[in-house]
PDB file of C-alpha atoms in Angstrom:
ATOM      1  CA  MET A   1      10.542 -45.169 -28.821  1.00 75.00           C
ATOM      2  CA  ARG A   2      11.518 -44.436 -32.564  1.00 79.00           C
ATOM      3  CA  VAL A   3       9.089 -41.473 -32.648  1.00 80.00           C
ATOM      4  CA  GLY A   4      10.449 -40.007 -29.515  1.00 85.00           C
ATOM      5  CA  TRP A   5      14.076 -40.244 -31.002  1.00 86.00           C
ATOM      6  CA  LEU A   6      12.955 -38.524 -34.175  1.00 84.00           C
ATOM      7  CA  LEU A   7      11.360 -35.688 -32.221  1.00 86.00           C
ATOM      8  CA  VAL A   8      14.469 -35.163 -30.049  1.00 89.00           C
ATOM      9  CA  ARG A   9      16.621 -35.161 -33.147  1.00 89.00           C
ATOM     10  CA  HIS A  10      14.301 -32.638 -34.775  1.00 89.00           C
ATOM     11  CA  GLU A  11      14.600 -30.402 -31.718  1.00 90.00           C
ATOM     12  CA  VAL A  12      18.405 -30.668 -31.740  1.00 92.00           C
ATOM     13  CA  ARG A  13      18.618 -29.776 -35.369  1.00 92.00           C
ATOM     14  CA  LEU A  14      16.371 -26.829 -34.870  1.00 92.00           C
ATOM     15  CA  LEU A  15      18.656 -25.507 -32.028  1.00 92.00           C
ATOM     16  CA  ALA A  16      21.620 -26.030 -34.088  1.00 93.00           C
ATOM     17  CA  SER A  17      20.122 -24.134 -36.809  1.00 93.00           C
ATOM     18  CA  LEU A  18      19.454 -21.330 -34.306  1.00 92.00           C
ATOM     19  CA  ALA A  19      23.196 -21.437 -33.301  1.00 93.00           C
ATOM     20  CA  LEU A  20      24.141 -21.188 -36.941  1.00 92.00           C
ATOM     21  CA  TRP A  21      21.829 -18.296 -37.607  1.00 93.00           C
ATOM     22  CA  VAL A  22      23.407 -16.363 -34.706  1.00 93.00           C
ATOM     23  CA  ALA A  23      26.816 -17.208 -36.037  1.00 92.00           C
ATOM     24  CA  ARG A  24      25.738 -16.154 -39.543  1.00 91.00           C
ATOM     25  CA  ARG A  25      26.591 -19.458 -41.141  1.00 91.00           C
ATOM     26  CA  ARG A  26      24.912 -21.848 -43.388  1.00 89.00           C
ATOM     27  CA  HIS A  27      24.511 -25.612 -43.293  1.00 88.00           C
ATOM     28  CA  GLY A  28      25.470 -27.835 -46.165  1.00 83.00           C
ATOM     29  CA  THR A  29      26.179 -25.379 -48.918  1.00 84.00           C
ATOM     30  CA  GLY A  30      29.741 -26.492 -49.539  1.00 82.00           C
ATOM     31  CA  GLY A  31      30.964 -25.320 -52.912  1.00 83.00           C
ATOM     32  CA  GLY A  32      27.447 -24.947 -54.266  1.00 89.00           C
ATOM     33  CA  VAL A  33      25.314 -21.995 -54.974  1.00 92.00           C
ATOM     34  CA  ALA A  34      22.722 -21.264 -52.356  1.00 92.00           C
ATOM     35  CA  PHE A  35      19.137 -20.255 -53.209  1.00 94.00           C
ATOM     36  CA  GLY A  36      17.084 -18.951 -50.219  1.00 92.00           C
ATOM     37  CA  TYR A  37      13.389 -19.419 -49.637  1.00 91.00           C
ATOM     38  CA  ALA A  38      12.860 -17.725 -46.254  1.00 89.00           C
ATOM     39  CA  ARG A  39      12.262 -14.163 -47.378  1.00 87.00           C
ATOM     40  CA  GLY A  40       8.552 -14.607 -48.017  1.00 76.00           C
ATOM     41  CA  GLN A  41       7.778 -16.021 -44.590  1.00 85.00           C
ATOM     42  CA  GLY A  42       9.894 -13.762 -42.350  1.00 84.00           C
ATOM     43  CA  ALA A  43       7.054 -11.275 -41.519  1.00 85.00           C
ATOM     44  CA  MET A  44       4.566 -14.148 -40.701  1.00 88.00           C
ATOM     45  CA  MET A  45       7.149 -15.822 -38.454  1.00 89.00           C
ATOM     46  CA  ALA A  46       7.912 -12.580 -36.722  1.00 90.00           C
ATOM     47  CA  GLY A  47       4.177 -11.987 -36.133  1.00 92.00           C
ATOM     48  CA  PHE A  48       3.803 -15.524 -34.803  1.00 91.00           C
ATOM     49  CA  ALA A  49       6.743 -14.910 -32.408  1.00 91.00           C
ATOM     50  CA  PHE A  50       5.099 -11.674 -31.290  1.00 94.00           C
ATOM     51  CA  VAL A  51       1.796 -13.320 -30.557  1.00 94.00           C
ATOM     52  CA  CYS A  52       3.617 -16.041 -28.581  1.00 91.00           C
ATOM     53  CA  VAL A  53       5.335 -13.349 -26.467  1.00 93.00           C
ATOM     54  CA  VAL A  54       2.043 -11.575 -25.865  1.00 94.00           C
ATOM     55  CA  GLU A  55       0.575 -14.958 -24.692  1.00 92.00           C
ATOM     56  CA  THR A  56       3.583 -15.433 -22.378  1.00 91.00           C
ATOM     57  CA  VAL A  57       3.019 -12.031 -20.733  1.00 92.00           C
ATOM     58  CA  ALA A  58      -0.741 -12.542 -20.472  1.00 92.00           C
ATOM     59  CA  LEU A  59      -0.450 -16.075 -19.003  1.00 91.00           C
ATOM     60  CA  SER A  60       2.241 -14.611 -16.489  1.00 90.00           C
ATOM     61  CA  VAL A  61      -0.290 -12.142 -15.266  1.00 91.00           C
ATOM     62  CA  LEU A  62      -3.241 -14.627 -15.010  1.00 92.00           C
ATOM     63  CA  LEU A  63      -1.187 -17.258 -13.237  1.00 92.00           C
ATOM     64  CA  ARG A  64       0.747 -15.035 -10.808  1.00 89.00           C
ATOM     65  CA  ASP A  65      -1.108 -16.476  -7.844  1.00 92.00           C
ATOM     66  CA  TRP A  66      -0.128 -20.184  -8.671  1.00 92.00           C
ATOM     67  CA  PRO A  67       3.709 -20.243  -8.665  1.00 91.00           C
ATOM     68  CA  ALA A  68       4.083 -23.938  -9.714  1.00 93.00           C
ATOM     69  CA  VAL A  69       1.627 -23.636 -12.598  1.00 92.00           C
ATOM     70  CA  HIS A  70       3.100 -20.213 -13.564  1.00 92.00           C
ATOM     71  CA  ALA A  71       6.603 -21.676 -13.689  1.00 92.00           C
ATOM     72  CA  ALA A  72       5.412 -24.634 -16.011  1.00 93.00           C
ATOM     73  CA  PHE A  73       3.577 -22.459 -18.315  1.00 92.00           C
ATOM     74  CA  LEU A  74       6.426 -19.796 -18.389  1.00 92.00           C
ATOM     75  CA  PHE A  75       8.874 -22.541 -19.377  1.00 94.00           C
ATOM     76  CA  LEU A  76       6.514 -23.910 -22.119  1.00 93.00           C
ATOM     77  CA  ASP A  77       5.805 -20.381 -23.414  1.00 92.00           C
ATOM     78  CA  VAL A  78       9.429 -19.300 -23.538  1.00 92.00           C
ATOM     79  CA  TYR A  79      10.316 -22.588 -25.277  1.00 93.00           C
ATOM     80  CA  THR A  80       7.606 -21.856 -27.824  1.00 92.00           C
ATOM     81  CA  VAL A  81       9.059 -18.578 -28.752  1.00 92.00           C
ATOM     82  CA  VAL A  82      12.526 -20.161 -29.081  1.00 93.00           C
ATOM     83  CA  PHE A  83      10.969 -22.849 -31.236  1.00 92.00           C
ATOM     84  CA  VAL A  84       9.383 -20.337 -33.617  1.00 92.00           C
ATOM     85  CA  VAL A  85      12.626 -18.394 -33.926  1.00 93.00           C
ATOM     86  CA  ALA A  86      14.514 -21.543 -34.436  1.00 94.00           C
ATOM     87  CA  LEU A  87      12.060 -22.659 -37.153  1.00 92.00           C
ATOM     88  CA  HIS A  88      12.702 -19.513 -39.114  1.00 93.00           C
ATOM     89  CA  ALA A  89      16.440 -19.687 -38.481  1.00 94.00           C
ATOM     90  CA  SER A  90      16.513 -23.327 -39.908  1.00 93.00           C
ATOM     91  CA  SER A  91      14.865 -21.808 -43.094  1.00 92.00           C
ATOM     92  CA  VAL A  92      17.571 -19.223 -43.442  1.00 93.00           C
ATOM     93  CA  VAL A  93      20.596 -21.461 -42.687  1.00 94.00           C
ATOM     94  CA  ARG A  94      19.347 -24.446 -44.698  1.00 93.00           C
ATOM     95  CA  PRO A  95      18.822 -22.936 -48.369  1.00 94.00           C
ATOM     96  CA  HIS A  96      18.423 -24.935 -51.557  1.00 94.00           C
ATOM     97  CA  VAL A  97      21.915 -25.721 -52.892  1.00 94.00           C
ATOM     98  CA  LEU A  98      22.753 -26.089 -56.604  1.00 94.00           C
ATOM     99  CA  ASP A  99      26.103 -27.919 -56.835  1.00 92.00           C
ATOM    100  CA  ALA A 100      27.161 -28.239 -60.533  1.00 88.00           C
ATOM    101  CA  ASP A 101      30.412 -29.845 -59.669  1.00 89.00           C
ATOM    102  CA  ARG A 102      28.655 -32.837 -57.961  1.00 91.00           C
ATOM    103  CA  GLY A 103      25.798 -32.596 -60.329  1.00 90.00           C
ATOM    104  CA  THR A 104      23.112 -32.367 -57.577  1.00 93.00           C
ATOM    105  CA  LEU A 105      20.271 -29.999 -56.570  1.00 94.00           C
ATOM    106  CA  ARG A 106      19.458 -30.184 -52.817  1.00 94.00           C
ATOM    107  CA  ILE A 107      15.859 -29.043 -52.088  1.00 94.00           C
ATOM    108  CA  ARG A 108      15.269 -28.232 -48.355  1.00 93.00           C
ATOM    109  CA  ARG A 109      12.624 -26.784 -46.092  1.00 90.00           C
ATOM    110  CA  TYR A 110      13.424 -26.134 -42.479  1.00 89.00           C
ATOM    111  CA  VAL A 111      14.859 -29.276 -41.034  1.00 86.00           C
ATOM    112  CA  HIS A 112      11.897 -31.282 -42.332  1.00 86.00           C
ATOM    113  CA  VAL A 113      12.754 -31.811 -46.129  1.00 89.00           C
ATOM    114  CA  ASP A 114      16.123 -32.554 -47.510  1.00 90.00           C
ATOM    115  CA  LEU A 115      15.847 -34.036 -50.898  1.00 92.00           C
ATOM    116  CA  LEU A 116      18.891 -34.612 -53.218  1.00 93.00           C
ATOM    117  CA  VAL A 117      18.078 -34.613 -56.910  1.00 94.00           C
ATOM    118  CA  PRO A 118      20.845 -35.672 -59.464  1.00 94.00           C
ATOM    119  CA  LEU A 119      20.892 -33.200 -62.247  1.00 93.00           C
ATOM    120  CA  GLU A 120      21.000 -36.002 -64.776  1.00 93.00           C
ATOM    121  CA  ARG A 121      17.417 -36.910 -63.721  1.00 93.00           C
ATOM    122  CA  VAL A 122      16.031 -33.428 -64.294  1.00 92.00           C
ATOM    123  CA  GLY A 123      13.942 -33.674 -67.556  1.00 91.00           C
ATOM    124  CA  ALA A 124      12.403 -30.160 -67.338  1.00 91.00           C
ATOM    125  CA  VAL A 125      12.440 -27.190 -65.058  1.00 92.00           C
ATOM    126  CA  TRP A 126      10.271 -24.104 -65.194  1.00 92.00           C
ATOM    127  CA  ARG A 127       9.018 -21.245 -63.048  1.00 93.00           C
ATOM    128  CA  GLU A 128       5.512 -21.909 -62.040  1.00 90.00           C
ATOM    129  CA  LEU A 129       3.712 -19.939 -59.194  1.00 90.00           C
ATOM    130  CA  ARG A 130       1.190 -22.095 -57.440  1.00 87.00           C
ATOM    131  CA  MET A 131      -0.832 -21.369 -54.494  1.00 85.00           C
ATOM    132  CA  THR A 132      -2.905 -24.498 -54.106  1.00 77.00           C
ATOM    133  CA  HIS A 133      -1.513 -28.008 -54.047  1.00 76.00           C
ATOM    134  CA  GLU A 134      -3.558 -31.218 -54.130  1.00 80.00           C
ATOM    135  CA  ARG A 135      -1.726 -34.280 -52.985  1.00 84.00           C
ATOM    136  CA  ALA A 136      -0.957 -36.643 -55.895  1.00 82.00           C
ATOM    137  CA  ASP A 137       1.058 -39.962 -56.130  1.00 87.00           C
ATOM    138  CA  GLY A 138       4.578 -39.236 -57.410  1.00 88.00           C
ATOM    139  CA  GLU A 139       4.489 -35.592 -56.642  1.00 90.00           C
ATOM    140  CA  LEU A 140       6.250 -33.695 -53.818  1.00 92.00           C
ATOM    141  CA  ASP A 141       5.133 -30.155 -52.936  1.00 91.00           C
ATOM    142  CA  VAL A 142       7.757 -28.320 -50.738  1.00 90.00           C
ATOM    143  CA  GLU A 143       5.599 -25.235 -49.915  1.00 89.00           C
ATOM    144  CA  VAL A 144       6.594 -22.093 -48.204  1.00 87.00           C
ATOM    145  CA  GLY A 145       3.793 -19.828 -47.142  1.00 82.00           C
ATOM    146  CA  SER A 146       1.338 -22.173 -49.131  1.00 83.00           C
ATOM    147  CA  GLN A 147       3.196 -21.415 -52.440  1.00 89.00           C
ATOM    148  CA  THR A 148       5.673 -23.037 -54.758  1.00 90.00           C
ATOM    149  CA  SER A 149       7.461 -21.116 -57.636  1.00 92.00           C
ATOM    150  CA  VAL A 150       9.548 -23.807 -59.341  1.00 94.00           C
ATOM    151  CA  THR A 151       8.622 -27.072 -60.746  1.00 93.00           C
ATOM    152  CA  LEU A 152      10.975 -29.936 -61.609  1.00 93.00           C
ATOM    153  CA  GLU A 153       9.898 -32.836 -63.782  1.00 94.00           C
ATOM    154  CA  LEU A 154      12.292 -35.821 -63.461  1.00 94.00           C
ATOM    155  CA  THR A 155      13.141 -38.482 -65.979  1.00 93.00           C
ATOM    156  CA  GLU A 156      13.604 -41.064 -63.224  1.00 93.00           C
ATOM    157  CA  PRO A 157      12.067 -40.965 -59.747  1.00 93.00           C
ATOM    158  CA  VAL A 158      14.002 -40.006 -56.626  1.00 94.00           C
ATOM    159  CA  THR A 159      13.356 -41.264 -53.211  1.00 92.00           C
ATOM    160  CA  HIS A 160      11.904 -38.798 -50.608  1.00 92.00           C
ATOM    161  CA  VAL A 161      12.284 -39.743 -47.006  1.00 89.00           C
ATOM    162  CA  GLY A 162       9.602 -38.023 -44.887  1.00 85.00           C
ATOM    163  CA  PHE A 163       9.773 -36.894 -41.279  1.00 80.00           C
ATOM    164  CA  PHE A 164       8.891 -40.156 -39.714  1.00 80.00           C
ATOM    165  CA  GLY A 165      11.151 -42.154 -42.104  1.00 79.00           C
ATOM    166  CA  ARG A 166       8.420 -43.237 -44.635  1.00 86.00           C
ATOM    167  CA  SER A 167       9.965 -43.206 -48.169  1.00 90.00           C
ATOM    168  CA  ARG A 168       8.251 -42.715 -51.439  1.00 92.00           C
ATOM    169  CA  GLU A 169       9.260 -42.204 -55.125  1.00 93.00           C
ATOM    170  CA  VAL A 170       8.596 -38.827 -56.673  1.00 94.00           C
ATOM    171  CA  ARG A 171       8.795 -37.797 -60.259  1.00 94.00           C
ATOM    172  CA  VAL A 172       7.543 -34.094 -59.937  1.00 94.00           C
ATOM    173  CA  VAL A 173       8.938 -31.780 -57.327  1.00 94.00           C
ATOM    174  CA  ARG A 174       7.502 -28.385 -56.702  1.00 94.00           C
ATOM    175  CA  PHE A 175       9.317 -25.884 -54.358  1.00 94.00           C
ATOM    176  CA  HIS A 176       9.738 -22.285 -53.476  1.00 93.00           C
ATOM    177  CA  ALA A 177      12.666 -20.084 -54.034  1.00 93.00           C
ATOM    178  CA  ASP A 178      13.038 -16.323 -53.381  1.00 91.00           C
ATOM    179  CA  ASP A 179      14.721 -16.029 -56.792  1.00 92.00           C
ATOM    180  CA  PRO A 180      12.859 -18.585 -59.020  1.00 93.00           C
ATOM    181  CA  ASP A 181      14.067 -17.127 -62.292  1.00 93.00           C
ATOM    182  CA  GLY A 182      17.772 -17.161 -61.156  1.00 93.00           C
ATOM    183  CA  LEU A 183      17.380 -20.722 -59.817  1.00 93.00           C
ATOM    184  CA  VAL A 184      15.749 -21.914 -63.208  1.00 93.00           C
ATOM    185  CA  ARG A 185      18.514 -20.222 -65.227  1.00 93.00           C
ATOM    186  CA  ALA A 186      21.366 -21.541 -62.958  1.00 92.00           C
ATOM    187  CA  LEU A 187      19.766 -25.017 -63.215  1.00 91.00           C
ATOM    188  CA  GLY A 188      19.543 -24.866 -66.974  1.00 88.00           C
ATOM    189  CA  ARG A 189      23.244 -23.808 -67.235  1.00 89.00           C
ATOM    190  CA  ALA A 190      24.402 -26.557 -64.774  1.00 86.00           C
ATOM    191  CA  ARG A 191      22.434 -29.270 -66.747  1.00 77.00           C
ATOM    192  CA  VAL A 192      24.216 -28.368 -70.136  1.00 71.00           C
TER     193      VAL A 192
END
């Protein structure tokens, strides 16, 4: 039951992100400075949506003689296209947010990751492009297109709550930003 509720909440958040994207608004930026991470994956997501549209047309042709099956697959295929577009929209409308007034850095990815890091816990920050990530205890890799470009080393751990509600403590956070140099400089200024 709990997993079902989490999946429904996920779908609602994706569709809300799609609505925000159409309205050209952002989620949760407030008075902070937003740093995007969606630019590097836009072409890939557009290609994936295109492939889903081609599949929808092909299945419509193949299943035209079975109306009930055709209707079911048409619904699923159209929803898949909406899902892919909403996934990209969620990465656009939910950027990373540096709020110097509140003393926080909010690291996000789609609607899946939303980690709030207090600036006083940031021990070091640097630009580091990584293309491979091995899972390690106490580390969180928030990859976009299988890469990260900023590394945060924390003085004290922060709690990351995963998609299914499992929490763990992390001391190193790696994430991607479209402008990693700008984010590192802004984070350095905010920490001082």
